[in-house]
Short mmCIF file of C-alpha atoms in Angstrom, two decimals:
data_model
loop_
_atom_site.label_atom_id
_atom_site.label_comp_id
_atom_site.label_asym_id
_atom_site.label_seq_id
_atom_site.Cartn_x
_atom_site.Cartn_y
_atom_site.Cartn_z
CA MET A 1 27.09 -31.91 -9.51
CA SER A 2 24.50 -31.27 -11.90
CA LYS A 3 23.60 -27.85 -12.67
CA ASP A 4 20.41 -26.25 -13.87
CA ILE A 5 21.40 -22.45 -14.32
CA THR A 6 18.54 -21.71 -16.31
CA LYS A 7 16.56 -21.92 -13.14
CA PHE A 8 19.35 -19.94 -11.38
CA PHE A 9 19.20 -16.82 -14.37
CA GLU A 10 15.12 -16.98 -13.80
CA GLU A 11 14.91 -16.82 -10.32
CA PHE A 12 17.87 -14.29 -10.10
CA SER A 13 15.71 -12.42 -12.80
CA GLY A 14 12.95 -11.95 -10.95
CA TYR A 15 14.13 -10.49 -7.99
CA LEU A 16 16.08 -8.28 -10.56
CA ASN A 17 12.79 -7.27 -12.21
CA GLN A 18 11.41 -6.28 -9.02
CA TYR A 19 14.15 -4.14 -8.11
CA ASP A 20 15.04 -6.27 -4.68
CA ARG A 21 18.54 -5.63 -4.05
CA ARG A 22 18.59 -7.72 -1.09
CA ALA A 23 17.11 -11.06 -2.80
CA ALA A 24 18.81 -11.01 -5.69
CA THR A 25 22.08 -10.46 -3.94
CA PHE A 26 21.41 -12.88 -1.51
CA TYR A 27 20.16 -15.72 -4.03
CA ALA A 28 23.44 -14.91 -6.33
CA LEU A 29 25.66 -14.89 -3.11
CA ASP A 30 24.62 -18.03 -2.00
CA LEU A 31 25.00 -19.89 -5.73
CA LEU A 32 28.83 -18.85 -4.76
CA LYS A 33 28.99 -19.67 -1.09
CA THR A 34 27.16 -23.23 -1.66
CA ALA A 35 28.94 -23.79 -4.97
CA GLN A 36 26.63 -24.29 -7.63
CA VAL A 37 27.55 -21.95 -9.85
CA THR A 38 31.59 -20.80 -10.42
CA ILE A 39 31.89 -16.98 -10.81
CA PRO A 40 32.17 -16.83 -14.77
CA GLU A 41 29.30 -19.26 -14.64
CA LEU A 42 27.19 -16.82 -12.31
CA TYR A 43 28.63 -13.65 -14.63
CA GLU A 44 27.76 -14.63 -18.00
CA MET A 45 25.25 -17.31 -17.19
CA VAL A 46 23.27 -15.17 -14.79
CA LEU A 47 23.98 -11.62 -14.27
CA ALA A 48 24.72 -10.49 -17.50
CA PRO A 49 21.74 -12.29 -18.96
CA ALA A 50 19.11 -10.92 -16.55
CA LEU A 51 20.76 -7.28 -16.98
CA ASN A 52 20.22 -7.47 -20.93
CA SER A 53 16.75 -8.92 -20.64
CA LEU A 54 15.85 -5.89 -19.01
CA ALA A 55 15.85 -3.89 -22.56
CA VAL A 56 13.30 -1.07 -22.52
CA PRO A 57 11.40 -0.65 -25.76
CA ARG A 58 12.20 2.77 -27.92
CA ASP A 59 8.88 4.03 -27.08
CA GLN A 60 9.12 3.38 -23.23
CA ALA A 61 12.79 5.83 -23.48
CA GLU A 62 11.62 7.67 -20.02
CA ASP A 63 11.72 4.15 -18.35
CA LEU A 64 15.12 3.14 -19.68
CA ILE A 65 17.80 5.09 -17.95
CA TRP A 66 16.17 4.75 -14.62
CA ARG A 67 15.74 0.79 -14.96
CA GLU A 68 19.17 0.48 -16.24
CA HIS A 69 20.72 1.93 -12.92
CA THR A 70 18.80 0.75 -11.11
CA VAL A 71 19.32 -2.64 -12.09
CA THR A 72 23.03 -2.04 -12.61
CA ASN A 73 23.57 -1.44 -9.44
CA ILE A 74 22.27 -4.19 -7.78
CA VAL A 75 24.71 -5.88 -10.12
CA ARG A 76 27.40 -3.87 -9.54
CA GLY A 77 26.80 -4.45 -5.42
CA ILE A 78 26.90 -8.40 -6.15
CA VAL A 79 29.60 -8.39 -8.40
CA GLU A 80 31.71 -6.16 -5.45
CA SER A 81 30.50 -8.56 -3.07
CA ALA A 82 31.96 -11.88 -4.78
CA TYR A 83 36.11 -10.42 -4.36
CA PRO A 84 36.74 -12.94 -1.75
CA TYR A 85 34.92 -15.77 -4.01
CA VAL A 86 36.81 -14.33 -7.12
CA LEU A 87 40.43 -14.61 -5.27
CA ALA A 88 39.34 -18.35 -3.89
CA GLU A 89 38.90 -19.38 -7.22
CA LYS A 90 42.11 -18.01 -8.35
CA GLU A 91 43.56 -19.99 -5.75
CA ARG A 92 42.01 -23.35 -7.49
CA PHE A 93 42.60 -22.43 -11.21
CA PRO A 94 45.58 -23.53 -12.81
CA MET A 95 47.59 -21.69 -14.77
CA GLU A 96 51.37 -21.88 -15.12
CA THR A 97 52.39 -18.96 -14.72
CA ASN A 98 51.38 -15.31 -14.10
CA PRO A 99 50.44 -13.89 -17.79
CA GLY A 100 51.32 -10.35 -17.09
CA ARG A 101 49.63 -6.88 -15.75
CA ILE A 102 46.20 -5.80 -17.98
CA LEU A 103 45.07 -2.41 -17.22
CA LEU A 104 41.31 -2.11 -17.90
CA ALA A 105 39.88 0.68 -18.94
CA CYS A 106 36.69 2.28 -21.34
CA PRO A 107 37.44 5.73 -23.14
CA GLU A 108 36.46 9.11 -22.19
CA GLU A 109 32.93 9.62 -21.85
CA GLU A 110 32.43 6.01 -22.15
CA TYR A 111 30.41 5.52 -18.39
CA HIS A 112 29.68 1.77 -19.48
CA GLU A 113 31.84 0.09 -16.68
CA LEU A 114 30.12 -2.99 -15.60
CA GLY A 115 31.17 -5.40 -18.02
CA ILE A 116 34.88 -4.63 -17.87
CA ARG A 117 34.49 -4.80 -13.96
CA MET A 118 33.31 -8.23 -14.44
CA GLY A 119 36.05 -8.84 -16.82
CA ALA A 120 38.63 -7.82 -14.69
CA ASP A 121 37.34 -11.14 -12.19
CA PHE A 122 38.11 -13.40 -15.09
CA PHE A 123 41.52 -11.50 -15.25
CA THR A 124 42.16 -11.69 -11.79
CA ILE A 125 40.99 -15.91 -11.65
CA ALA A 126 43.21 -16.63 -14.67
CA HIS A 127 46.75 -15.31 -12.34
CA PHE A 128 46.84 -11.64 -14.98
CA ASP A 129 47.75 -8.70 -12.17
CA VAL A 130 45.36 -6.35 -12.93
CA VAL A 131 45.12 -2.89 -12.75
CA PHE A 132 40.92 -1.98 -13.13
CA ILE A 133 40.59 2.05 -13.72
CA GLY A 134 37.19 1.60 -15.15
CA SER A 135 34.93 4.72 -17.10
CA ASN A 136 35.52 7.32 -18.57
CA LEU A 137 39.26 7.53 -19.10
CA PRO A 138 40.72 9.82 -21.81
CA LEU A 139 44.04 9.85 -23.67
CA SER A 140 46.09 11.22 -21.98
CA ASN A 141 45.24 9.27 -18.81
CA VAL A 142 45.53 6.26 -20.53
CA LEU A 143 48.99 7.11 -22.05
CA SER A 144 49.85 8.40 -18.55
CA ALA A 145 48.74 5.08 -16.77
CA THR A 146 50.22 3.11 -19.13
CA ARG A 147 53.49 4.86 -18.74
CA ASN A 148 53.29 4.80 -15.27
CA LEU A 149 52.22 1.22 -14.42
CA LYS A 150 53.92 -0.82 -17.07
CA PRO A 151 51.15 -2.60 -18.14
CA ASP A 152 52.05 -5.93 -20.58
CA TYR A 153 48.27 -5.30 -22.25
CA VAL A 154 45.94 -2.58 -22.22
CA GLY A 155 42.45 -3.34 -22.18
CA ILE A 156 40.00 -1.24 -23.13
CA SER A 157 35.63 -1.93 -23.17
CA VAL A 158 33.23 -0.32 -25.57
CA THR A 159 29.70 -0.32 -25.44
CA ASN A 160 28.01 2.69 -26.68
CA TYR A 161 29.54 2.81 -30.89
CA LEU A 162 30.05 6.26 -31.00
CA ARG A 163 32.90 5.44 -28.19
CA LEU A 164 34.54 3.57 -31.07
CA VAL A 165 35.83 6.77 -33.07
CA ARG A 166 37.74 7.43 -29.45
CA LEU A 167 39.26 4.02 -29.58
CA LYS A 168 40.41 4.40 -32.17
CA GLN A 169 42.28 7.81 -31.25
CA ILE A 170 43.67 5.74 -27.59
CA THR A 171 45.24 2.41 -29.81
CA GLU A 172 46.88 5.15 -32.43
CA GLY A 173 47.73 6.71 -29.20
CA LEU A 174 49.24 4.17 -27.04
CA ARG A 175 51.62 3.16 -30.55
CA ALA A 176 52.67 6.42 -31.82
CA GLN A 177 53.37 7.97 -28.61
CA LEU A 178 54.56 4.63 -26.13
CA ASP A 179 55.08 1.30 -27.93
CA PRO A 180 54.24 0.54 -31.76
CA SER A 181 54.04 -3.48 -30.57
CA ILE A 182 51.63 -2.89 -27.22
CA LYS A 183 49.83 -5.65 -26.73
CA ILE A 184 46.23 -3.86 -26.80
CA ILE A 185 42.62 -5.88 -26.67
CA VAL A 186 39.40 -5.12 -26.78
CA SER A 187 35.87 -5.99 -25.51
CA GLY A 188 32.11 -4.84 -25.21
CA SER A 189 29.23 -4.61 -27.09
CA ALA A 190 29.42 -2.17 -29.72
CA PHE A 191 31.65 -4.55 -31.68
CA SER A 192 28.89 -7.07 -32.02
CA HIS A 193 26.74 -4.04 -32.71
CA THR A 194 28.31 -2.44 -35.45
CA GLY A 195 30.14 -6.26 -36.97
CA THR A 196 33.69 -4.73 -36.49
CA SER A 197 36.52 -6.11 -35.29
CA ALA A 198 40.19 -5.26 -32.84
CA ALA A 199 42.10 -5.22 -36.37
CA ASP A 200 39.32 -2.66 -37.31
CA PHE A 201 40.49 -0.28 -34.48
CA GLY A 202 43.77 -1.19 -34.66
CA ALA A 203 43.77 -3.42 -31.87
CA ASP A 204 45.22 -6.93 -31.55
CA ALA A 205 42.20 -9.19 -29.53
CA LEU A 206 38.53 -9.03 -28.73
CA ILE A 207 37.59 -10.56 -25.98
CA ASN A 208 33.91 -11.01 -24.43
CA THR A 209 34.25 -14.44 -22.47
CA PHE A 210 36.20 -15.95 -19.66
CA GLU A 211 37.35 -18.40 -22.20
CA ASP A 212 38.77 -15.42 -23.88
CA VAL A 213 40.97 -14.88 -21.06
CA VAL A 214 42.15 -17.99 -20.48
CA ALA A 215 43.39 -18.48 -24.07
CA LEU A 216 45.48 -15.12 -23.98
CA GLY A 217 46.82 -16.23 -20.87
CA ARG A 218 47.92 -19.62 -22.13
CA SER A 219 49.23 -17.92 -25.12
CA ALA A 220 51.20 -15.14 -23.09
CA HIS A 221 52.62 -18.48 -21.58
CA GLU A 222 53.34 -20.53 -24.70
CA ALA A 223 55.24 -17.61 -25.92
CA ARG A 224 57.47 -17.12 -23.01
CA ALA A 225 58.26 -20.91 -23.01
CA MET B 1 17.43 -0.50 -49.64
CA ALA B 2 18.77 1.81 -52.51
CA ASN B 3 21.57 4.03 -52.58
CA VAL B 4 20.09 7.90 -52.29
CA ILE B 5 23.21 9.29 -52.52
CA SER B 6 26.70 7.52 -53.76
CA LEU B 7 30.14 9.04 -53.88
CA ARG B 8 32.94 7.50 -55.86
CA ASN B 9 36.60 8.56 -55.98
CA VAL B 10 36.05 11.72 -55.41
CA ASN B 11 38.44 14.81 -54.50
CA LYS B 12 38.56 18.01 -53.96
CA ILE B 13 41.18 20.45 -54.38
CA TYR B 14 40.93 24.15 -54.19
CA GLY B 15 43.39 26.59 -55.08
CA THR B 16 45.50 26.71 -58.50
CA GLU B 17 49.24 27.94 -57.84
CA ILE B 18 48.87 26.95 -54.06
CA LYS B 19 46.37 23.62 -53.93
CA THR B 20 44.99 22.46 -50.87
CA GLN B 21 43.24 18.91 -50.94
CA VAL B 22 40.38 18.78 -48.48
CA LEU B 23 38.63 15.89 -49.89
CA TYR B 24 41.22 12.26 -50.80
CA ASP B 25 39.60 9.74 -52.50
CA VAL B 26 35.92 9.69 -51.20
CA ASN B 27 33.68 6.83 -51.58
CA LEU B 28 30.58 6.36 -49.72
CA ASP B 29 27.19 5.07 -49.97
CA VAL B 30 24.46 6.48 -48.20
CA GLU B 31 21.18 3.90 -47.81
CA GLU B 32 17.52 5.99 -47.98
CA ASN B 33 15.36 6.25 -45.19
CA SER B 34 18.62 6.31 -43.11
CA PHE B 35 19.85 8.47 -40.58
CA SER B 36 23.71 9.02 -40.70
CA SER B 37 25.74 11.41 -39.01
CA ILE B 38 29.20 12.90 -39.94
CA ILE B 39 31.85 14.02 -37.40
CA GLY B 40 35.22 14.67 -37.26
CA GLN B 41 37.50 17.50 -36.45
CA SER B 42 37.02 21.44 -37.83
CA GLY B 43 38.82 21.61 -41.09
CA SER B 44 38.68 17.74 -41.19
CA GLY B 45 35.84 18.02 -44.65
CA LYS B 46 33.28 17.47 -43.67
CA SER B 47 31.28 20.57 -44.56
CA THR B 48 32.93 20.06 -48.13
CA LEU B 49 31.76 16.60 -48.36
CA LEU B 50 28.42 17.92 -47.37
CA ASN B 51 28.27 20.83 -49.71
CA ILE B 52 29.26 18.55 -52.84
CA ILE B 53 27.17 16.00 -51.77
CA GLY B 54 24.21 18.50 -51.84
CA THR B 55 25.80 19.95 -55.65
CA LEU B 56 26.70 23.03 -53.66
CA ASP B 57 30.32 22.15 -54.99
CA LYS B 58 31.69 20.45 -57.11
CA PRO B 59 34.35 17.65 -56.73
CA THR B 60 37.51 18.48 -58.71
CA SER B 61 37.44 14.61 -59.97
CA GLY B 62 35.50 12.04 -59.21
CA GLU B 63 31.47 10.92 -59.40
CA VAL B 64 28.47 11.99 -57.75
CA PHE B 65 25.06 10.15 -57.92
CA ILE B 66 21.96 11.52 -56.24
CA ASN B 67 18.99 9.62 -56.34
CA GLY B 68 20.76 7.77 -58.79
CA ILE B 69 21.63 10.51 -61.34
CA ARG B 70 25.27 11.48 -62.11
CA THR B 71 25.97 14.46 -60.70
CA THR B 72 29.38 16.05 -61.54
CA GLU B 73 28.38 16.83 -65.39
CA MET B 74 25.52 18.75 -65.27
CA LYS B 75 24.95 22.08 -66.17
CA LYS B 76 23.91 25.01 -63.52
CA ASP B 77 20.28 24.60 -64.51
CA ALA B 78 20.04 21.07 -64.42
CA LEU B 79 21.65 20.25 -61.32
CA ALA B 80 19.63 23.63 -59.69
CA LYS B 81 16.16 21.47 -60.84
CA VAL B 82 17.89 17.96 -59.09
CA ARG B 83 18.81 19.82 -55.74
CA ASN B 84 15.19 21.48 -55.63
CA GLU B 85 13.40 18.73 -56.08
CA THR B 86 15.64 15.83 -54.08
CA ILE B 87 17.79 18.10 -51.67
CA GLY B 88 16.78 19.99 -48.81
CA PHE B 89 19.58 22.12 -46.53
CA VAL B 90 19.36 22.84 -42.81
CA PHE B 91 22.13 24.93 -41.18
CA GLN B 92 23.75 25.43 -38.03
CA PHE B 93 22.15 29.49 -38.39
CA HIS B 94 18.27 29.46 -39.29
CA TYR B 95 18.71 32.07 -42.53
CA LEU B 96 14.74 32.83 -42.34
CA LEU B 97 13.88 36.12 -43.83
CA PRO B 98 13.67 38.10 -40.76
CA GLU B 99 10.78 39.98 -41.91
CA PHE B 100 8.04 36.94 -42.98
CA THR B 101 6.29 35.22 -40.86
CA ALA B 102 7.17 31.47 -39.98
CA TYR B 103 4.72 30.33 -42.46
CA GLU B 104 6.06 32.60 -45.12
CA ASN B 105 8.85 31.59 -44.17
CA ILE B 106 8.18 27.97 -45.09
CA ILE B 107 6.25 28.20 -48.17
CA MET B 108 9.27 30.68 -49.03
CA PRO B 109 11.31 28.29 -52.10
CA TYR B 110 7.74 28.42 -53.80
CA ARG B 111 7.43 32.17 -53.85
CA ILE B 112 11.35 32.25 -55.05
CA LYS B 113 10.29 29.83 -57.99
CA GLY B 114 7.58 32.09 -58.46
CA ASP B 115 4.69 29.16 -58.18
CA ALA B 116 1.99 29.37 -57.03
CA ILE B 117 0.62 28.44 -53.38
CA THR B 118 -1.66 25.93 -54.38
CA PRO B 119 -4.02 24.46 -51.23
CA GLU B 120 -1.89 21.57 -51.72
CA VAL B 121 1.02 23.66 -50.98
CA ASN B 122 -0.66 25.36 -48.29
CA GLU B 123 -1.86 22.19 -47.06
CA ARG B 124 1.60 20.66 -46.28
CA ALA B 125 3.03 23.84 -44.75
CA LEU B 126 0.48 23.67 -42.35
CA GLU B 127 0.95 19.96 -42.07
CA LEU B 128 4.89 20.89 -41.24
CA ILE B 129 3.96 23.58 -38.58
CA HIS B 130 2.17 21.19 -37.08
CA LEU B 131 4.42 18.59 -37.26
CA MET B 132 7.73 20.87 -35.81
CA GLY B 133 5.01 22.21 -33.38
CA LEU B 134 5.06 25.82 -34.48
CA ASP B 135 1.02 26.13 -34.36
CA LYS B 136 1.44 28.81 -32.53
CA VAL B 137 4.05 31.11 -34.34
CA LYS B 138 3.17 30.31 -37.29
CA ASP B 139 2.12 34.14 -38.01
CA ASN B 140 4.81 35.63 -35.91
CA ARG B 141 8.12 36.97 -37.49
CA ALA B 142 11.08 35.22 -37.93
CA THR B 143 12.89 37.71 -35.05
CA LYS B 144 9.77 36.67 -32.50
CA MET B 145 10.82 33.19 -32.40
CA SER B 146 13.09 30.94 -29.95
CA GLY B 147 15.87 29.85 -31.23
CA GLY B 148 14.54 26.67 -31.26
CA GLN B 149 11.41 27.53 -33.26
CA GLN B 150 13.85 29.09 -35.75
CA GLN B 151 15.31 26.21 -36.19
CA ARG B 152 12.04 24.19 -36.63
CA THR B 153 10.64 26.53 -39.15
CA SER B 154 13.72 26.06 -41.11
CA ILE B 155 13.53 22.10 -41.29
CA ALA B 156 9.81 22.70 -42.25
CA ARG B 157 11.68 25.36 -44.70
CA ALA B 158 13.81 22.43 -46.01
CA LEU B 159 10.83 19.66 -45.97
CA ILE B 160 8.05 21.84 -48.11
CA ASN B 161 9.44 20.33 -51.34
CA ASN B 162 9.20 16.73 -49.80
CA PRO B 163 12.85 16.26 -50.86
CA LYS B 164 14.10 12.39 -50.17
CA ILE B 165 17.14 13.82 -48.31
CA ILE B 166 17.92 15.84 -45.66
CA LEU B 167 21.77 17.19 -45.90
CA ALA B 168 22.56 19.04 -41.97
CA ASP B 169 25.57 21.04 -41.30
CA GLU B 170 25.10 20.91 -37.35
CA PRO B 171 21.67 22.05 -37.02
CA THR B 172 21.62 21.89 -33.15
CA GLY B 173 25.01 23.86 -33.01
CA ASN B 174 23.39 26.73 -31.57
CA LEU B 175 20.88 25.36 -29.90
CA ASP B 176 20.93 24.63 -25.73
CA SER B 177 20.73 20.74 -24.89
CA ASP B 178 16.99 20.69 -24.18
CA THR B 179 16.48 21.96 -27.81
CA THR B 180 18.95 20.34 -29.59
CA GLU B 181 17.09 16.96 -28.40
CA LYS B 182 13.51 18.59 -29.26
CA VAL B 183 15.53 19.20 -32.74
CA TYR B 184 17.12 16.13 -33.04
CA ASP B 185 13.29 14.13 -32.35
CA LEU B 186 11.55 16.21 -34.86
CA MET B 187 14.13 14.87 -37.58
CA ARG B 188 14.04 11.41 -36.17
CA ASP B 189 9.92 11.87 -36.33
CA ILE B 190 10.07 13.18 -39.43
CA ASN B 191 13.02 10.26 -41.19
CA ASP B 192 10.63 8.04 -39.56
CA LYS B 193 7.15 9.50 -41.11
CA PHE B 194 8.41 10.67 -44.33
CA LYS B 195 11.55 8.13 -45.07
CA THR B 196 13.52 11.09 -46.18
CA THR B 197 17.05 10.20 -45.23
CA PHE B 198 19.20 12.19 -43.25
CA LEU B 199 22.73 13.21 -43.63
CA VAL B 200 23.74 15.42 -40.47
CA ILE B 201 27.31 16.81 -39.78
CA THR B 202 27.18 17.50 -36.20
CA HIS B 203 30.14 18.06 -33.09
CA ASP B 204 27.28 17.25 -30.30
CA PRO B 205 28.27 13.20 -29.08
CA ARG B 206 23.99 13.18 -27.89
CA ILE B 207 23.26 13.41 -31.85
CA ALA B 208 25.69 11.29 -33.39
CA GLN B 209 25.40 8.12 -30.48
CA LYS B 210 21.90 8.01 -31.70
CA THR B 211 22.07 7.98 -35.60
CA ASP B 212 22.23 4.47 -37.05
CA ARG B 213 25.39 5.37 -38.52
CA ILE B 214 28.70 7.12 -37.71
CA ILE B 215 31.62 8.52 -40.26
CA GLU B 216 34.08 10.11 -39.02
CA ILE B 217 35.73 12.01 -41.90
CA LYS B 218 39.70 12.70 -40.49
CA ASP B 219 42.20 14.42 -42.89
CA GLY B 220 40.02 14.89 -46.05
CA ARG B 221 39.29 10.85 -45.34
CA ILE B 222 36.80 8.80 -44.37
CA SER B 223 38.54 7.52 -41.02
CA LEU B 224 35.46 5.30 -39.74
CA ASP B 225 32.17 4.15 -41.36
CA LEU B 226 30.07 2.63 -38.44
CA VAL B 227 26.89 0.98 -38.26
CA ASN B 228 24.76 0.11 -35.55
CA GLN B 229 22.81 -2.47 -37.14
CA ILE B 230 20.51 -2.89 -33.25
CA ALA B 231 19.55 0.71 -33.65
#
C-alpha cells in the first residue's frame, strides 16, 4: 500500500491550525481505523510534526502558551483515544520476549509530557511492560517508584533545558541510592537543543524514535540470550 | 563571538590556618552579547565566582581575563579602572542612596569619580530612565519608589558607564513574580539594544530557563554547562 503521509500531515495540520478538535480527532483516528498509518507513523510523521510546525514567534509571546496548550490538548486526546490501536499493533508486532518493565516520567517542574506519553505507546507496541507516570515527578518519588515497581529501565523525558539539571540529580540519586547499574534512558528535545548526550547526565541511552525503542528491546533480548 | 570573560584554572581558598576551598579549577569562557545564568545551591561558590569575575575578589590561583585584559596581577587602581569601564553590578538589594533621587542615583558613579555631568551623561541618564520606565519617578527619592522601580534604578545606574558586562547577583531575588518578569524583560532589552553581556546568578527557575546558557556550580566546580542552541 502506498502511503502519502505528507498529505496526511498537511490535512491534519490544517485542522489543528483551526483548533478543530472534532475534525482533527476523526481524521487521525480514521487513518488508524483504515490502516493507512501505523501508530509510530501517526505519532512521528503526522502528530508531532504538526505540533512542532505551530511554533509561535518570540515577538508574539502572548499567543504562545494558549496556542500550544490548545493544540497539545487536541493531540493528547487523539493519543489517548488510540490506545486500542496500540494494543492491536502490539499483538502484531514481532518481539521475541518481553524486554522488561520501564517506568516513564519527567523530572520535577517538567510539565511537557506529551512526547513521553507517545513514547509509552511505542514501548507498549515493542512489548515492554510500561508504567507511565508522566510529568513533574520529584526525585524522592522517582526513587520511591523505582523501589516499589522494580523496573528494568527508568525513562526520563526532558523538554525544558533547565530541567536537565534535575535529570542529573535523578541519575545520581538512582545510582547512589538504589542501584549503580540501573538502566536509565532519556529522551526529549532538551538534548538536541543543547547538543548534549545521555552520557553527559550519567544516563545510558538517548531514545527519541520508535526505531530506537525497538532496538532497545532487541538488545535486551540479545543480552538475555 | 569573542570572549569577554575567561577564567583559567581558578581556585579560591579562604583562610590561612583553617583553609576552606570554595572554587576548584574553574575554567569558563563567556561570549560577548550573551545572556547566561549561574545556578547552584547556597554555599556552592557562585557568588565567589561572580565576585572574582567582577574583580571584587582575587583568585588564590588561576587567571582571569576581562575583555581580553589579564586582571589577576593588576594593582588596585588599575583594577578599579578596568572594573569601572567594563563592568556594571546589580545586586539583590538595590543599595540606592535614600536621600537622592532616582536620577541622582543613576549618575552617582560620575559624581563619585568627580567627573562633570556633561550633556552626554545627562542624555544617557535620561535615555536609561526612559528605557527603564522610570520617567514618572525620576525625581522621586529612592525611598519613594516601589521595589521594582528601585531595582530598575539600580540597573540604570549599572548601565550609566555603558559597560560591556553586567554581573547580577540575584537581581530579582527581592521582587514579586510580576516585577521579576518585568526586570528580566528589561535586562533582555538591554542585552539586545546595547549588546551588553549578562551573567546573572539566580535561584529563580523562571529566569534561568529563559537565559541562553545555564552554568550550574556545585561544590565549587562547574557541574553542568548547558547552552540553549535554539534560544
